Amino acid sequence: MMRDLDISTLTKVRAIVAGRHDEILNSIRRLVEIESPSCDVQGSKGVVALLESIASTIPSITKIDKINSPDRGEHLLISAFAPSGNNHHATLILGHTDTVHPRGTLNAGYGLRAEGDRLYGPGIFDMKASCVMALEALRCLTEVDLLPERPVKLLLTCDEEIGSATGRPLVEHEARVAAQVLVLEPPAPGGRVKTARKGVGVWTVAAQGVASHAGLNPEAGASAILELARQTQRLHSWNDPVRGTSFNVGLVRGGTSGNVVAARAEIEVDVRFSAMDEAYRVENLMNTLQSFDERVLLQIKGGINRTPLERTDGVVKLFHHARKIAAGLGFDLEERAVGGASDGNFVAALNVPVLDGLGIDGDGAHAAHEHILVDDLAPRTALLAGLLATL
Ligand SMILES: [Zn+2]
């Protein structure tokens, strides 16, 4: 059951966030200044310690758990608000503290810098500013005395950017018992939330052919390179933009030298799909790949990494509710389907309603011009607080 929130309360929430503008920006700056590329244990522990110290100043936070991830760092799980009545299923907020920017980026000309409404910094948009935002949303709910009916959990993992090998079980464990999941990933341009994400499959196709001298007896050889060139054409011919399915051979390696018919080669294939039935169809296509030259042996490894986040009724309901809150705050919230996957895909696979792309607006994720739009801080934090208060 989604509660309504009156406009005067929303305005109050927004004013509180706006009043804390300098403190919030200061927290964001400090968080960005601790570099935390995936697998940088010291960096991960540094950002987690700072978030923990911010969290410890928020009275509604009841529990802070740090979960060790060997050779990667720490995941952070924060619990806030007690359940009222029978609403034991929490609203889970999902994010990550790792970035793709290697250590040293900060001092290599890509450090923190403000230009007009933009605040630039490595990992600021994806997603350090939004980690701070989530804590501030919890704080302002306490300040306006707006108690969510459900408990709130905030899970920030430390290995999202490298596939979530250790974060995934935590995400799934928490999502399975959550009423809904709000994902802090960056929004699509214009602040649009993400109501559909494609799924991803990754395969390696290795070919074992027969080597021979390219000059003396080329006929005796069976080229692994020729085989995979033909397979590449076949795979790309399966692209189906209407269905939203794409095959990309993005990496090729093999051969020994120019005068040898290649005995070995391999390709890496990235496949994207919008729906689960497409995922099964693609999986079947990949697993039954036959060689063109019967003297060449194909070895196929890989599979589906993330299933699609489909625009289910639960997703649409969450979006419409968020849109209503945004309207109360005076802005129009739009939605978008995107090709990239996130941890939101794992949640969707469990049939839990999820709304993704709730992070602060900006641009340049993973790039040198990564930045947030500072003016978006207050409305976006108020939107998140409004969601927590009413879901
Ligand atoms: Zn991200």
mmCIF file of C-alpha atoms in Angstrom, residues 82-338:
data_model
loop_
_atom_site.group_PDB
_atom_site.id
_atom_site.type_symbol
_atom_site.label_atom_id
_atom_site.label_comp_id
_atom_site.label_asym_id
_atom_site.label_seq_id
_atom_site.Cartn_x
_atom_site.Cartn_y
_atom_site.Cartn_z
ATOM 1 C CA ALA A 82 11.765 -0.009 13.280
ATOM 2 C CA PRO A 83 8.868 -1.779 11.578
ATOM 3 C CA SER A 84 5.436 -0.491 12.538
ATOM 4 C CA GLY A 85 2.648 -3.058 12.704
ATOM 5 C CA ASN A 86 3.093 -5.908 10.264
ATOM 6 C CA ASN A 87 5.325 -4.109 7.801
ATOM 7 C CA HIS A 88 8.405 -6.189 8.433
ATOM 8 C CA HIS A 89 9.509 -6.199 4.815
ATOM 9 C CA ALA A 90 11.965 -3.367 4.373
ATOM 10 C CA THR A 91 12.457 -0.914 1.567
ATOM 11 C CA LEU A 92 15.966 -1.687 0.364
ATOM 12 C CA ILE A 93 18.140 1.093 -1.062
ATOM 13 C CA LEU A 94 20.945 -0.295 -3.196
ATOM 14 C CA GLY A 95 24.224 1.313 -4.181
ATOM 15 C CA HIS A 96 27.973 0.776 -4.411
ATOM 16 C CA THR A 97 31.091 2.475 -3.083
ATOM 17 C CA ASP A 98 33.632 1.292 -5.668
ATOM 18 C CA THR A 99 34.518 3.303 -8.764
ATOM 19 C CA VAL A 100 36.200 2.499 -12.082
ATOM 20 C CA HIS A 101 38.808 5.252 -11.699
ATOM 21 C CA PRO A 102 42.304 4.023 -10.807
ATOM 22 C CA ARG A 103 44.094 5.489 -7.799
ATOM 23 C CA GLY A 104 45.867 8.708 -8.795
ATOM 24 C CA THR A 105 43.035 10.011 -11.006
ATOM 25 C CA LEU A 106 42.317 12.676 -8.391
ATOM 26 C CA ASN A 107 45.789 14.185 -8.771
ATOM 27 C CA ALA A 108 46.073 13.727 -12.527
ATOM 28 C CA GLY A 109 44.008 16.736 -13.510
ATOM 29 C CA TYR A 110 40.639 15.060 -12.890
ATOM 30 C CA GLY A 111 40.259 16.071 -9.270
ATOM 31 C CA LEU A 112 37.340 17.770 -7.601
ATOM 32 C CA ARG A 113 36.400 20.982 -9.361
ATOM 33 C CA ALA A 114 33.274 23.119 -9.517
ATOM 34 C CA GLU A 115 32.103 24.858 -12.682
ATOM 35 C CA GLY A 116 28.791 26.645 -12.369
ATOM 36 C CA ASP A 117 26.202 24.091 -11.308
ATOM 37 C CA ARG A 118 28.539 21.180 -11.997
ATOM 38 C CA LEU A 119 30.739 19.452 -9.470
ATOM 39 C CA TYR A 120 33.316 17.223 -11.175
ATOM 40 C CA GLY A 121 35.185 14.323 -9.594
ATOM 41 C CA PRO A 122 36.035 10.660 -10.203
ATOM 42 C CA GLY A 123 33.136 8.450 -9.140
ATOM 43 C CA ILE A 124 30.984 11.385 -8.012
ATOM 44 C CA PHE A 125 28.067 10.581 -10.363
ATOM 45 C CA ASP A 126 28.522 6.795 -10.244
ATOM 46 C CA MET A 127 27.836 7.009 -7.342
ATOM 47 C CA LYS A 128 29.483 8.609 -4.344
ATOM 48 C CA ALA A 129 27.222 11.672 -4.228
ATOM 49 C CA SER A 130 24.208 9.391 -4.159
ATOM 50 C CA CYS A 131 25.638 7.348 -1.247
ATOM 51 C CA VAL A 132 25.661 10.585 0.762
ATOM 52 C CA MET A 133 22.199 11.460 -0.544
ATOM 53 C CA ALA A 134 20.744 8.210 0.815
ATOM 54 C CA LEU A 135 22.025 8.999 4.311
ATOM 55 C CA GLU A 136 20.691 12.549 4.078
ATOM 56 C CA ALA A 137 17.268 11.244 3.064
ATOM 57 C CA LEU A 138 17.223 9.168 6.266
ATOM 58 C CA ARG A 139 18.332 12.186 8.285
ATOM 59 C CA CYS A 140 15.656 14.562 7.006
ATOM 60 C CA LEU A 141 12.891 12.007 7.561
ATOM 61 C CA THR A 142 13.901 11.976 11.214
ATOM 62 C CA GLU A 143 13.979 15.762 11.322
ATOM 63 C CA VAL A 144 10.456 16.252 9.946
ATOM 64 C CA ASP A 145 9.293 13.379 12.130
ATOM 65 C CA LEU A 146 8.063 11.459 9.130
ATOM 66 C CA LEU A 147 8.399 7.834 10.117
ATOM 67 C CA PRO A 148 8.310 5.261 7.337
ATOM 68 C CA GLU A 149 5.932 2.389 8.021
ATOM 69 C CA ARG A 150 8.582 -0.045 6.890
ATOM 70 C CA PRO A 151 12.129 -0.385 8.069
ATOM 71 C CA VAL A 152 14.712 0.914 5.622
ATOM 72 C CA LYS A 153 17.920 -0.860 4.681
ATOM 73 C CA LEU A 154 20.769 0.707 2.760
ATOM 74 C CA LEU A 155 23.223 -1.718 1.160
ATOM 75 C CA LEU A 156 26.373 -0.290 -0.417
ATOM 76 C CA THR A 157 28.540 -2.969 -2.011
ATOM 77 C CA CYS A 158 32.222 -2.673 -2.908
ATOM 78 C CA ASP A 159 32.532 -4.699 -6.131
ATOM 79 C CA GLU A 160 29.655 -3.634 -8.391
ATOM 80 C CA GLU A 161 31.914 -2.239 -11.099
ATOM 81 C CA ILE A 162 33.640 -5.595 -11.565
ATOM 82 C CA GLY A 163 30.546 -7.798 -11.692
ATOM 83 C CA SER A 164 29.500 -8.042 -7.999
ATOM 84 C CA ALA A 165 30.993 -11.493 -7.341
ATOM 85 C CA THR A 166 30.905 -10.940 -3.554
ATOM 86 C CA GLY A 167 28.186 -8.258 -3.455
ATOM 87 C CA ARG A 168 25.647 -10.287 -5.376
ATOM 88 C CA PRO A 169 24.779 -12.841 -2.652
ATOM 89 C CA LEU A 170 24.219 -9.955 -0.214
ATOM 90 C CA VAL A 171 22.081 -8.055 -2.700
ATOM 91 C CA GLU A 172 19.985 -11.152 -3.344
ATOM 92 C CA HIS A 173 19.719 -12.025 0.350
ATOM 93 C CA GLU A 174 18.419 -8.551 1.252
ATOM 94 C CA ALA A 175 16.257 -8.114 -1.851
ATOM 95 C CA ARG A 176 14.506 -11.439 -1.345
ATOM 96 C CA VAL A 177 12.913 -10.187 1.901
ATOM 97 C CA ALA A 178 12.386 -6.582 0.773
ATOM 98 C CA ALA A 179 9.053 -5.067 -0.223
ATOM 99 C CA GLN A 180 10.778 -3.086 -2.984
ATOM 100 C CA VAL A 181 14.232 -1.983 -4.007
ATOM 101 C CA LEU A 182 15.359 1.542 -4.909
ATOM 102 C CA VAL A 183 18.626 1.658 -6.850
ATOM 103 C CA LEU A 184 20.915 4.698 -6.624
ATOM 104 C CA GLU A 185 22.568 4.199 -10.036
ATOM 105 C CA PRO A 186 22.923 7.387 -12.127
ATOM 106 C CA PRO A 187 19.757 8.401 -13.976
ATOM 107 C CA ALA A 188 19.461 8.610 -17.757
ATOM 108 C CA PRO A 189 19.974 12.129 -19.218
ATOM 109 C CA GLY A 190 17.431 14.564 -17.855
ATOM 110 C CA GLY A 191 17.245 12.737 -14.535
ATOM 111 C CA ARG A 192 15.080 9.987 -15.969
ATOM 112 C CA VAL A 193 14.744 6.857 -13.852
ATOM 113 C CA LYS A 194 15.406 3.484 -15.424
ATOM 114 C CA THR A 195 12.395 1.211 -15.681
ATOM 115 C CA ALA A 196 14.009 -1.404 -17.933
ATOM 116 C CA ARG A 197 17.539 -2.666 -18.334
ATOM 117 C CA LYS A 198 18.793 -5.221 -20.775
ATOM 118 C CA GLY A 199 20.288 -8.482 -19.585
ATOM 119 C CA VAL A 200 23.834 -9.526 -20.475
ATOM 120 C CA GLY A 201 25.377 -12.799 -21.569
ATOM 121 C CA VAL A 202 29.102 -13.286 -22.055
ATOM 122 C CA TRP A 203 30.621 -16.142 -24.013
ATOM 123 C CA THR A 204 34.063 -17.206 -25.199
ATOM 124 C CA VAL A 205 34.195 -19.295 -28.359
ATOM 125 C CA ALA A 206 37.530 -21.074 -28.871
ATOM 126 C CA ALA A 207 38.361 -22.801 -32.148
ATOM 127 C CA GLN A 208 40.863 -25.659 -32.474
ATOM 128 C CA GLY A 209 41.858 -26.129 -36.108
ATOM 129 C CA VAL A 210 44.822 -27.782 -37.819
ATOM 130 C CA ALA A 211 48.134 -25.974 -38.328
ATOM 131 C CA SER A 212 50.070 -26.244 -41.586
ATOM 132 C CA HIS A 213 52.670 -24.331 -43.625
ATOM 133 C CA ALA A 214 50.940 -21.511 -45.446
ATOM 134 C CA GLY A 215 53.278 -21.894 -48.443
ATOM 135 C CA LEU A 216 54.102 -25.606 -48.694
ATOM 136 C CA ASN A 217 50.754 -27.262 -47.990
ATOM 137 C CA PRO A 218 48.010 -24.804 -47.075
ATOM 138 C CA GLU A 219 45.335 -27.387 -48.027
ATOM 139 C CA ALA A 220 46.385 -29.563 -45.099
ATOM 140 C CA GLY A 221 45.458 -26.819 -42.625
ATOM 141 C CA ALA A 222 42.098 -25.944 -41.130
ATOM 142 C CA SER A 223 42.198 -22.303 -40.048
ATOM 143 C CA ALA A 224 40.818 -21.465 -36.643
ATOM 144 C CA ILE A 225 40.860 -17.786 -37.653
ATOM 145 C CA LEU A 226 38.784 -18.336 -40.789
ATOM 146 C CA GLU A 227 36.337 -20.401 -38.756
ATOM 147 C CA LEU A 228 35.901 -17.658 -36.155
ATOM 148 C CA ALA A 229 35.676 -14.954 -38.833
ATOM 149 C CA ARG A 230 32.704 -16.854 -40.263
ATOM 150 C CA GLN A 231 31.250 -17.360 -36.791
ATOM 151 C CA THR A 232 31.618 -13.619 -36.168
ATOM 152 C CA GLN A 233 29.567 -12.882 -39.269
ATOM 153 C CA ARG A 234 26.983 -15.438 -38.210
ATOM 154 C CA LEU A 235 26.728 -13.979 -34.692
ATOM 155 C CA HIS A 236 26.392 -10.412 -35.944
ATOM 156 C CA SER A 237 23.734 -11.523 -38.423
ATOM 157 C CA TRP A 238 21.612 -12.535 -35.411
ATOM 158 C CA ASN A 239 21.333 -8.919 -34.268
ATOM 159 C CA ASP A 240 17.673 -8.052 -33.910
ATOM 160 C CA PRO A 241 17.128 -4.376 -33.026
ATOM 161 C CA VAL A 242 13.343 -4.772 -33.027
ATOM 162 C CA ARG A 243 13.494 -7.383 -30.275
ATOM 163 C CA GLY A 244 16.286 -5.448 -28.555
ATOM 164 C CA THR A 245 18.800 -8.257 -28.962
ATOM 165 C CA SER A 246 22.403 -7.548 -29.909
ATOM 166 C CA PHE A 247 25.492 -9.707 -30.442
ATOM 167 C CA ASN A 248 28.934 -8.152 -30.355
ATOM 168 C CA VAL A 249 32.221 -9.951 -30.938
ATOM 169 C CA GLY A 250 34.342 -7.468 -29.051
ATOM 170 C CA LEU A 251 37.616 -9.302 -28.708
ATOM 171 C CA VAL A 252 39.566 -11.652 -30.954
ATOM 172 C CA ARG A 253 42.873 -13.371 -30.399
ATOM 173 C CA GLY A 254 44.717 -16.231 -32.065
ATOM 174 C CA GLY A 255 47.173 -17.534 -34.632
ATOM 175 C CA THR A 256 50.913 -17.971 -34.375
ATOM 176 C CA SER A 257 52.415 -16.152 -37.367
ATOM 177 C CA GLY A 258 51.683 -14.959 -40.881
ATOM 178 C CA ASN A 259 53.031 -18.075 -42.621
ATOM 179 C CA VAL A 260 51.129 -20.614 -40.525
ATOM 180 C CA VAL A 261 47.520 -21.665 -40.989
ATOM 181 C CA ALA A 262 46.173 -20.856 -37.535
ATOM 182 C CA ALA A 263 45.510 -23.795 -35.253
ATOM 183 C CA ARG A 264 43.951 -21.808 -32.431
ATOM 184 C CA ALA A 265 41.879 -18.681 -32.014
ATOM 185 C CA GLU A 266 39.147 -17.375 -29.763
ATOM 186 C CA ILE A 267 36.548 -14.648 -29.648
ATOM 187 C CA GLU A 268 34.622 -13.005 -26.829
ATOM 188 C CA VAL A 269 30.968 -12.351 -27.417
ATOM 189 C CA ASP A 270 28.762 -9.897 -25.482
ATOM 190 C CA VAL A 271 25.033 -10.431 -25.961
ATOM 191 C CA ARG A 272 22.242 -8.123 -24.731
ATOM 192 C CA PHE A 273 18.533 -8.970 -24.536
ATOM 193 C CA SER A 274 15.422 -7.225 -23.219
ATOM 194 C CA ALA A 275 13.277 -10.141 -22.123
ATOM 195 C CA MET A 276 13.713 -13.472 -20.382
ATOM 196 C CA ASP A 277 12.413 -15.571 -23.290
ATOM 197 C CA GLU A 278 15.042 -13.898 -25.461
ATOM 198 C CA ALA A 279 17.683 -14.801 -22.895
ATOM 199 C CA TYR A 280 16.731 -18.485 -23.208
ATOM 200 C CA ARG A 281 16.659 -18.285 -27.017
ATOM 201 C CA VAL A 282 20.121 -16.659 -27.102
ATOM 202 C CA GLU A 283 21.511 -19.208 -24.645
ATOM 203 C CA ASN A 284 20.261 -22.017 -26.847
ATOM 204 C CA LEU A 285 21.718 -20.404 -30.005
ATOM 205 C CA MET A 286 25.106 -20.052 -28.337
ATOM 206 C CA ASN A 287 25.171 -23.561 -26.899
ATOM 207 C CA THR A 288 24.348 -25.197 -30.225
ATOM 208 C CA LEU A 289 26.851 -23.264 -32.333
ATOM 209 C CA GLN A 290 28.237 -25.612 -35.043
ATOM 210 C CA SER A 291 31.512 -25.174 -36.897
ATOM 211 C CA PHE A 292 31.477 -24.348 -40.615
ATOM 212 C CA ASP A 293 34.573 -26.480 -41.234
ATOM 213 C CA GLU A 294 34.069 -29.885 -39.650
ATOM 214 C CA ARG A 295 37.831 -30.234 -39.050
ATOM 215 C CA VAL A 296 37.629 -27.326 -36.617
ATOM 216 C CA LEU A 297 36.488 -28.040 -33.064
ATOM 217 C CA LEU A 298 34.537 -25.354 -31.235
ATOM 218 C CA GLN A 299 34.623 -24.997 -27.466
ATOM 219 C CA ILE A 300 31.944 -22.698 -26.052
ATOM 220 C CA LYS A 301 32.158 -21.303 -22.537
ATOM 221 C CA GLY A 302 30.071 -18.729 -20.737
ATOM 222 C CA GLY A 303 26.439 -17.948 -20.167
ATOM 223 C CA ILE A 304 23.972 -15.385 -18.936
ATOM 224 C CA ASN A 305 25.532 -13.001 -16.422
ATOM 225 C CA ARG A 306 22.570 -10.742 -15.667
ATOM 226 C CA THR A 307 18.963 -11.394 -16.629
ATOM 227 C CA PRO A 308 16.965 -8.406 -17.909
ATOM 228 C CA LEU A 309 15.214 -5.929 -15.654
ATOM 229 C CA GLU A 310 11.817 -5.970 -17.297
ATOM 230 C CA ARG A 311 9.218 -3.218 -17.010
ATOM 231 C CA THR A 312 6.803 -5.298 -14.958
ATOM 232 C CA ASP A 313 3.603 -4.042 -13.285
ATOM 233 C CA GLY A 314 5.520 -3.721 -10.011
ATOM 234 C CA VAL A 315 8.148 -1.519 -11.677
ATOM 235 C CA VAL A 316 5.500 0.647 -13.369
ATOM 236 C CA LYS A 317 3.606 1.101 -10.082
ATOM 237 C CA LEU A 318 6.781 2.265 -8.342
ATOM 238 C CA PHE A 319 7.545 4.647 -11.188
ATOM 239 C CA HIS A 320 4.091 6.225 -11.167
ATOM 240 C CA HIS A 321 4.289 6.679 -7.419
ATOM 241 C CA ALA A 322 7.724 8.323 -7.689
ATOM 242 C CA ARG A 323 6.393 10.537 -10.445
ATOM 243 C CA LYS A 324 3.572 11.746 -8.223
ATOM 244 C CA ILE A 325 6.021 12.649 -5.452
ATOM 245 C CA ALA A 326 8.253 14.453 -7.966
ATOM 246 C CA ALA A 327 5.248 16.441 -9.215
ATOM 247 C CA GLY A 328 4.544 17.475 -5.623
ATOM 248 C CA LEU A 329 8.130 18.685 -5.452
ATOM 249 C CA GLY A 330 7.648 20.663 -8.640
ATOM 250 C CA PHE A 331 9.469 18.597 -11.230
ATOM 251 C CA ASP A 332 8.579 16.112 -13.922
ATOM 252 C CA LEU A 333 10.107 12.651 -13.490
ATOM 253 C CA GLU A 334 10.448 10.654 -16.682
ATOM 254 C CA GLU A 335 11.506 7.084 -17.362
ATOM 255 C CA ARG A 336 13.774 5.321 -19.816
ATOM 256 C CA ALA A 337 14.808 1.816 -20.912
ATOM 257 C CA VAL A 338 18.585 1.332 -21.176
#
